[in-house]
Amino acid sequence: IMTDEPVTKKTKTNGEATEDYVPKNIFLTGGAGFIASHAAILMCKKYPQYNIVVYDKLDYCSCRENLSELEDLPNFKFIKGDIASQDLVTYVFKEEKIDTVLHFAAQTHVDNSFGNSFAFTQANTYGTHVLLETAKNCDTIRRFVHVSTDEVYGEGESMDAKPMEEDHILEPTNPYAATKAGAEFLVKSYHRSFKLPCIITRGNNVYGPHQFPEKLIPKFINQLMRGRALTLHGDGSNTRNFLYVEDVARAFDVILHKGEVGHIYNIGGKNELPNIDVAKHLLRILGKSDEESSLITFVPDRKFNDLRYTINSSKLHELGWKEEMGWEEGLNKTVEWYKKYSGRYGNIEQALVAHPRIGM
């Protein structure tokens, strides 16, 4: 919890129906990317009365085609822009009468952060600061939802450690996570100092359609579809908790409408697997299990690779959200999407190497 002040928005408690937050004009950053494109699609289609302004600089890992099904909807608008461009952000806030910010835009690939971490500070920390300052000076803003990551907690103490709750100390272990933690502290400071109505989310690893193939699951799918061996970091024992992207989009729907200002919400699932098991699942789905010995290879690990992240999402469950997509079904849907849209991101050769450094 960011403050001790009374909750300003109520939801259903003790069987009594109370009022949810209702936005009108939403500024959604990073919306041509992975998770945010699914959030934009859900919001535009489910709430035709909301105006959704997607703001994205179209970096290497984002793509307008991720939003193609929204192009003809009257409540959708796309603006190409950088969150670090304060003049443009200010102009858009004013012209579109923005009352709600859903801030997804970020540099997110840990491998890249070991190469050129300055780009992460620029996008994740400075970019967030620009949005906060602009929102502070905009009298129509009523919600600022900042999308963070479970990586700000650092690695779990052991495989037996209790899932981390929202008040757990932040101990980021890589430059990416550190820039996200820095952004969180800025969000908290603007809430405390200027009463900006902020909410923070911290999510598990997400997978599904639209994800750029530098990340584990789409990289492995694309490597196998090209007849290449999988490149597992270290010994493949590091575990991650994987959550299907449409479940995550629904979580943001719930948090936007029912989340309490000044609060933090973990968004986690129950699919914790070692990376080597993910590799084996994909080999099976793609009919290559009999080639496991030749298709699973081990490469040097990252500079530092967190053993596991495990978070407690009971606070979000209390708002009415639950994970719906099973691991097997979600993985199958993801494989089928990449088979159909393998050319979505053009030439992805650089993303399929063991330690990609794209855009750096």
Coordinates of N, CA, C and O in Angstrom, one line a residue, residues 43 47 249-259 316 319-322:
M43 N -10.2 -3.7 -24.2 CA -10.9 -2.5 -23.8 C -11.7 -1.9 -24.9 O -12.9 -1.5 -24.7
Y47 N -15.7 -2.3 -24.2 CA -16.2 -1.0 -23.8 C -16.3 0.0 -24.9 O -15.4 0.9 -25.0
A249 N -4.7 -9.5 -19.6 CA -5.5 -8.4 -20.1 C -6.8 -8.3 -19.2 O -7.2 -7.2 -18.9
R250 N -7.4 -9.4 -18.9 CA -8.5 -9.4 -18.0 C -8.2 -8.9 -16.6 O -9.0 -8.2 -16.0
A251 N -7.0 -9.2 -16.2 CA -6.5 -8.7 -14.9 C -6.5 -7.2 -14.9 O -6.9 -6.5 -13.9
F252 N -6.0 -6.6 -16.0 CA -6.0 -5.1 -16.1 C -7.4 -4.5 -16.2 O -7.6 -3.4 -15.6
D253 N -8.3 -5.2 -16.8 CA -9.7 -4.8 -16.8 C -10.2 -4.7 -15.4 O -10.8 -3.7 -15.0
V254 N -10.0 -5.7 -14.6 CA -10.4 -5.8 -13.2 C -9.8 -4.7 -12.4 O -10.4 -3.9 -11.6
I255 N -8.4 -4.6 -12.5 CA -7.7 -3.6 -11.7 C -8.1 -2.2 -12.0 O -8.3 -1.3 -11.2
L256 N -8.3 -1.9 -13.3 CA -8.7 -0.5 -13.7 C -10.1 -0.1 -13.1 O -10.2 1.0 -12.6
H257 N -11.0 -1.1 -13.1 CA -12.4 -0.7 -12.6 C -12.5 -0.9 -11.1 O -13.3 -0.2 -10.5
K258 N -11.8 -1.9 -10.5 CA -12.1 -2.2 -9.1 C -10.9 -2.0 -8.2 O -11.0 -2.1 -7.0
G259 N -9.7 -1.7 -8.8 CA -8.5 -1.5 -8.0 C -8.6 -0.3 -7.2 O -9.3 0.7 -7.5
L316 N -5.5 -9.6 -5.7 CA -6.2 -9.5 -7.0 C -7.4 -10.4 -7.1 O -8.4 -10.1 -7.6
L319 N -10.5 -9.1 -5.8 CA -11.3 -8.2 -6.7 C -12.1 -8.9 -7.7 O -12.9 -8.3 -8.5
G320 N -12.0 -10.3 -7.8 CA -12.8 -11.0 -8.7 C -12.1 -11.7 -9.9 O -12.7 -12.3 -10.7
W321 N -10.7 -11.5 -10.0 CA -10.0 -12.1 -11.1 C -9.5 -13.5 -10.7 O -9.1 -13.7 -9.6
K322 N -9.4 -14.4 -11.7 CA -8.8 -15.6 -11.6 C -8.2 -16.1 -12.9 O -8.7 -15.7 -14.0

